[in-house]
């Protein structure tokens, strides 16, 4: 049985070190705060979340988990970075949000514990930080109910994404701390599509996120060449 073996401790250390800044909108997590309304709106284009049971894999400080809970979903956020989860828990407590919970566990172990228990699974900006992303994709599929939706976002692997996501974001614009991303771990849409198909997830839509450094605005586009989002649905039995 696969449990917590699919994790890179140095990746968790990066996020733990910054954990106290998760909810500072001007911190290293600013890009996540800025894209959060866009990704929430995109998810709700496929399925309104109110009343649904939602799992957020690699939830970090809970930026997306909490936003989904605020729409009325029953949210469970999981991550393996202890400090980030504490920050997430505290923030929800301070905000009086009762319909979000957090747990420190791997997606692989949760897939054994709670198979087909969730209406929606989100796994955003996380796949490019794990040693074996296919294992995460297949666990997400196992966790969602037949007919349920799984949403992924990650970074494409090509010269443009190297230039924009690493050189541009980490070295020129200082949007992200240096070393946040490793190019070899980036995932081509074809590779993610292959993993989804192998796990019974049908890809329904792919979108890109584009950033204009002059206006400092993000928008959703059809260009998946750097950061991209994939909406999938598990076959109904
Ligand atoms: N999904 C959140 C946070 C993205 S940052 C958002 O989009 O707002 C990436 C997160 O993945 C971090 O919180 C990090 O701790 C987590 N992570 C990295 N490897 C992981 C693993 N193997 N299992 C679970 N979470 C992991």
Short mmCIF file of C-alpha atoms and ligand atoms in Angstrom, two decimals:
data_model
loop_
_atom_site.label_atom_id
_atom_site.label_comp_id
_atom_site.label_asym_id
_atom_site.label_seq_id
_atom_site.Cartn_x
_atom_site.Cartn_y
_atom_site.Cartn_z
CA UNK A 1 0.00 0.00 0.00
CA UNK A 2 1.32 3.43 -0.90
CA UNK A 3 1.18 5.83 2.02
CA UNK A 4 3.43 8.84 2.55
CA UNK A 5 6.27 7.74 0.31
CA UNK A 6 5.24 10.08 -2.49
CA UNK A 7 6.63 13.22 -0.92
CA UNK A 8 9.77 15.30 -1.26
CA UNK A 9 10.70 16.59 2.23
CA UNK A 10 12.62 19.54 0.77
CA UNK A 11 9.39 20.68 -0.94
CA UNK A 12 7.50 20.59 2.35
CA UNK A 13 10.34 22.46 4.05
CA UNK A 14 10.04 25.31 1.51
CA UNK A 15 6.37 25.81 2.32
CA UNK A 16 6.79 25.31 6.07
CA UNK A 17 9.41 28.02 6.24
CA UNK A 18 6.96 30.56 4.81
CA UNK A 19 3.89 29.17 6.57
CA UNK A 20 3.28 32.21 8.79
CA UNK A 21 2.83 34.32 5.66
CA UNK A 22 0.11 32.27 3.92
CA UNK A 23 -2.59 34.84 4.64
CA UNK A 24 -0.55 37.96 3.97
CA UNK A 25 -1.81 39.07 0.55
CA UNK A 26 1.46 40.92 -0.09
CA UNK A 27 3.69 37.97 0.73
CA UNK A 28 5.21 35.23 -1.43
CA UNK A 29 1.68 33.84 -1.63
CA UNK A 30 0.31 36.95 -3.34
CA UNK A 31 -0.09 35.15 -6.71
CA UNK A 32 -2.30 32.51 -5.06
CA UNK A 33 -4.45 35.21 -3.44
CA UNK A 34 -4.80 37.01 -6.75
CA UNK A 35 -5.76 33.95 -8.78
CA UNK A 36 -8.08 32.55 -6.13
CA UNK A 37 -11.31 34.29 -7.25
CA UNK A 38 -10.54 33.28 -10.85
CA UNK A 39 -10.08 29.61 -10.06
CA UNK A 40 -13.10 29.49 -7.76
CA UNK A 41 -15.28 30.99 -10.49
CA UNK A 42 -13.86 28.51 -13.02
CA UNK A 43 -14.62 25.52 -10.75
CA UNK A 44 -18.15 26.80 -10.17
CA UNK A 45 -18.71 26.98 -13.92
CA UNK A 46 -18.71 23.18 -13.83
CA UNK A 47 -20.48 22.65 -10.56
CA UNK A 48 -21.85 25.01 -7.92
CA UNK A 49 -20.16 23.93 -4.69
CA UNK A 50 -22.89 24.72 -2.15
CA UNK A 51 -23.73 21.61 -0.16
CA UNK A 52 -21.09 19.44 -1.83
CA UNK A 53 -18.39 17.45 -0.08
CA UNK A 54 -15.09 18.78 -1.39
CA UNK A 55 -11.51 17.58 -0.86
CA UNK A 56 -8.62 20.04 -1.41
CA UNK A 57 -5.35 18.13 -1.92
CA UNK A 58 -2.15 20.03 -1.03
CA UNK A 59 -4.26 22.77 0.57
CA UNK A 60 -1.35 24.67 2.14
CA UNK A 61 -2.63 27.55 4.30
CA UNK A 62 -6.17 27.00 3.04
CA UNK A 63 -6.56 29.88 0.56
CA UNK A 64 -8.74 27.83 -1.80
CA UNK A 65 -10.21 25.49 0.85
CA UNK A 66 -11.60 28.42 2.82
CA UNK A 67 -12.98 30.17 -0.26
CA UNK A 68 -14.80 26.96 -1.23
CA UNK A 69 -16.16 26.59 2.31
CA UNK A 70 -17.46 30.16 2.12
CA UNK A 71 -19.60 29.13 -0.85
CA UNK A 72 -21.30 26.58 1.42
CA UNK A 73 -19.32 23.43 0.59
CA UNK A 74 -18.23 20.94 3.25
CA UNK A 75 -14.45 21.05 2.75
CA UNK A 76 -11.60 18.82 3.88
CA UNK A 77 -8.11 20.18 3.18
CA UNK A 78 -5.10 17.85 3.33
CA UNK A 79 -1.39 18.56 3.15
CA UNK A 80 1.80 17.10 4.64
CA UNK A 81 3.29 20.41 5.84
CA UNK A 82 2.36 20.61 9.53
CA UNK A 83 2.92 24.35 9.97
CA UNK A 84 0.81 25.26 6.95
CA UNK A 85 -2.06 23.16 8.27
CA UNK A 86 -1.86 24.86 11.67
CA UNK A 87 -2.06 28.25 9.96
CA UNK A 88 -5.04 27.05 7.89
CA UNK A 89 -6.84 25.75 10.98
CA UNK A 90 -6.23 28.92 12.96
CA UNK A 91 -7.39 31.15 10.11
CA UNK A 92 -10.66 29.23 9.76
CA UNK A 93 -11.17 29.38 13.52
CA UNK A 94 -10.59 33.14 13.59
CA UNK A 95 -12.98 33.60 10.69
CA UNK A 96 -15.63 31.43 12.38
CA UNK A 97 -15.76 29.07 9.38
CA UNK A 98 -17.04 25.74 10.65
CA UNK A 99 -17.47 23.82 7.40
CA UNK A 100 -13.76 23.42 6.65
CA UNK A 101 -11.50 20.85 8.28
CA UNK A 102 -7.83 20.11 7.84
CA UNK A 103 -5.85 16.90 8.18
CA UNK A 104 -2.22 15.98 7.83
CA UNK A 105 -2.29 12.92 5.61
CA UNK A 106 -1.18 11.84 2.16
CA UNK A 107 -3.67 11.67 -0.66
CA UNK A 108 -2.67 8.04 -1.20
CA UNK A 109 -3.57 7.03 2.37
CA UNK A 110 -6.83 8.99 2.31
CA UNK A 111 -7.78 7.19 -0.91
CA UNK A 112 -7.65 3.92 1.00
CA UNK A 113 -9.59 5.35 3.93
CA UNK A 114 -12.36 7.28 2.15
CA UNK A 115 -12.79 5.95 -1.40
CA UNK A 116 -15.52 7.61 -3.49
CA UNK A 117 -16.56 9.91 -0.66
CA UNK A 118 -16.19 13.31 -2.34
CA UNK A 119 -18.29 15.13 -4.94
CA UNK A 120 -15.37 17.32 -5.96
CA UNK A 121 -11.60 17.05 -5.55
CA UNK A 122 -9.27 20.00 -6.18
CA UNK A 123 -5.51 19.64 -6.50
CA UNK A 124 -4.08 23.02 -7.42
CA UNK A 125 -0.42 24.03 -7.81
CA UNK A 126 0.65 20.81 -6.08
CA UNK A 127 1.42 18.15 -8.71
CA UNK A 128 4.69 19.86 -9.70
CA UNK A 129 5.98 19.43 -6.14
CA UNK A 130 5.66 15.64 -5.79
CA UNK A 131 7.97 12.84 -6.97
CA UNK A 132 5.17 10.81 -8.61
CA UNK A 133 2.31 12.97 -9.89
CA UNK A 134 0.52 9.99 -11.49
CA UNK A 135 0.05 8.48 -8.04
CA UNK A 136 -1.65 11.71 -6.90
CA UNK A 137 -3.91 11.75 -9.97
CA UNK A 138 -4.99 8.16 -9.45
CA UNK A 139 -5.63 8.75 -5.72
CA UNK A 140 -7.74 11.83 -6.52
CA UNK A 141 -9.76 9.68 -8.90
CA UNK A 142 -10.23 7.03 -6.26
CA UNK A 143 -11.47 9.63 -3.76
CA UNK A 144 -14.12 11.20 -5.99
CA UNK A 145 -17.56 9.66 -6.46
CA UNK A 146 -18.46 8.25 -9.90
CA UNK A 147 -19.60 11.23 -11.97
CA UNK A 148 -17.75 13.62 -9.64
CA UNK A 149 -15.25 16.27 -10.74
CA UNK A 150 -11.53 16.55 -10.21
CA UNK A 151 -9.72 19.83 -10.93
CA UNK A 152 -5.95 20.13 -11.37
CA UNK A 153 -3.63 23.02 -12.00
CA UNK A 154 0.09 22.86 -12.62
CA UNK A 155 2.94 24.20 -14.76
CA UNK A 156 3.69 23.16 -18.33
CA UNK A 157 7.21 22.02 -19.31
CA UNK A 158 8.66 23.91 -22.31
CA UNK A 159 11.15 26.74 -22.90
CA UNK A 160 8.45 29.40 -22.46
CA UNK A 161 7.34 28.06 -19.08
CA UNK A 162 11.00 27.92 -17.96
CA UNK A 163 11.37 31.54 -18.97
CA UNK A 164 8.10 32.79 -17.49
CA UNK A 165 7.55 30.57 -14.42
CA UNK A 166 11.16 30.34 -13.23
CA UNK A 167 13.31 33.12 -14.72
CA UNK A 168 10.50 35.70 -14.88
CA UNK A 169 8.54 34.91 -11.73
CA UNK A 170 11.46 33.99 -9.43
CA UNK A 171 14.35 36.12 -10.73
CA UNK A 172 13.02 39.13 -12.62
CA UNK A 173 9.65 40.02 -11.11
CA UNK A 174 10.26 38.43 -7.69
CA UNK A 175 6.69 37.14 -7.61
CA UNK A 176 7.85 33.88 -6.02
CA UNK A 177 10.86 32.96 -3.85
CA UNK A 178 13.84 31.59 -5.79
CA UNK A 179 13.78 27.81 -5.84
CA UNK A 180 9.97 27.55 -5.56
CA UNK A 181 9.80 25.51 -8.73
CA UNK A 182 12.01 22.89 -10.38
CA UNK A 183 11.75 22.73 -14.14
CA UNK A 184 12.17 18.93 -14.37
CA UNK A 185 9.04 18.49 -12.24
CA UNK A 186 6.83 20.50 -14.57
CA UNK A 187 4.15 18.47 -16.37
CA UNK A 188 3.08 18.66 -20.00
CA UNK A 189 -0.68 18.70 -20.59
CA UNK A 190 -0.28 15.48 -22.62
CA UNK A 191 1.34 13.78 -19.61
CA UNK A 192 -1.41 14.92 -17.29
CA UNK A 193 -4.05 13.87 -19.84
CA UNK A 194 -2.46 10.43 -20.05
CA UNK A 195 -2.48 10.03 -16.25
CA UNK A 196 -6.13 11.16 -16.11
CA UNK A 197 -7.21 8.68 -18.79
CA UNK A 198 -5.37 5.88 -16.99
CA UNK A 199 -7.34 6.78 -13.84
CA UNK A 200 -10.80 6.92 -15.39
CA UNK A 201 -10.92 10.73 -15.42
CA UNK A 202 -12.28 12.28 -18.59
CA UNK A 203 -10.75 15.65 -19.42
CA UNK A 204 -13.47 18.22 -20.06
CA UNK A 205 -11.65 21.48 -20.36
CA UNK A 206 -8.17 22.94 -20.29
CA UNK A 207 -7.46 26.60 -19.60
CA UNK A 208 -4.37 28.69 -19.18
CA UNK A 209 -3.57 31.43 -16.74
CA UNK A 210 -1.86 34.44 -18.26
CA UNK A 211 -0.12 37.25 -16.38
CA UNK A 212 0.61 40.77 -17.56
CA UNK A 213 3.59 42.09 -15.55
CA UNK A 214 2.82 45.70 -16.52
CA UNK A 215 -0.79 45.79 -15.34
CA UNK A 216 -0.08 43.02 -12.78
CA UNK A 217 -3.29 41.28 -13.79
CA UNK A 218 -4.04 37.60 -14.28
CA UNK A 219 -6.68 36.29 -16.62
CA UNK A 220 -8.00 32.95 -17.77
CA UNK A 221 -7.15 32.15 -21.38
CA UNK A 222 -7.04 29.28 -23.84
CA UNK A 223 -3.25 29.26 -23.80
CA UNK A 224 -1.94 26.46 -21.54
CA UNK A 225 1.74 27.12 -22.31
CA UNK A 226 2.73 28.16 -18.76
CA UNK A 227 0.29 27.69 -15.88
CA UNK A 228 -2.74 25.61 -16.82
CA UNK A 229 -5.92 24.23 -15.30
CA UNK A 230 -7.64 20.98 -16.21
CA UNK A 231 -11.23 20.03 -15.36
CA UNK A 232 -12.05 16.32 -15.38
CA UNK A 233 -15.01 14.13 -14.58
CA UNK A 234 -14.89 10.55 -13.33
CA UNK A 235 -16.94 8.12 -15.39
CA UNK A 236 -20.33 7.44 -13.87
CA UNK A 237 -21.02 3.76 -13.35
N1 LIG B 1 -3.17 24.17 -3.25
C1 LIG B 1 -2.82 25.38 -2.54
C2 LIG B 1 -1.34 25.45 -2.17
C3 LIG B 1 -0.36 25.28 -3.31
S1 LIG B 1 1.34 25.33 -2.75
C4 LIG B 1 -3.22 26.57 -3.38
O1 LIG B 1 -3.22 26.46 -4.63
O2 LIG B 1 -3.55 27.63 -2.84
C5 LIG B 1 1.76 23.60 -2.83
C6 LIG B 1 1.31 22.82 -1.61
O3 LIG B 1 1.55 21.43 -1.86
C7 LIG B 1 2.06 23.16 -0.32
O4 LIG B 1 1.14 23.45 0.70
C8 LIG B 1 2.86 21.89 0.00
O5 LIG B 1 3.03 21.67 1.39
C9 LIG B 1 1.96 20.84 -0.64
N2 LIG B 1 2.62 19.57 -0.91
C10 LIG B 1 3.81 19.35 -1.49
N3 LIG B 1 4.03 18.01 -1.58
C11 LIG B 1 2.96 17.40 -1.05
C12 LIG B 1 2.57 16.04 -0.86
N4 LIG B 1 3.36 15.05 -1.25
N5 LIG B 1 1.37 15.78 -0.27
C13 LIG B 1 0.56 16.80 0.10
N6 LIG B 1 0.85 18.09 -0.06
C14 LIG B 1 2.04 18.39 -0.62
#
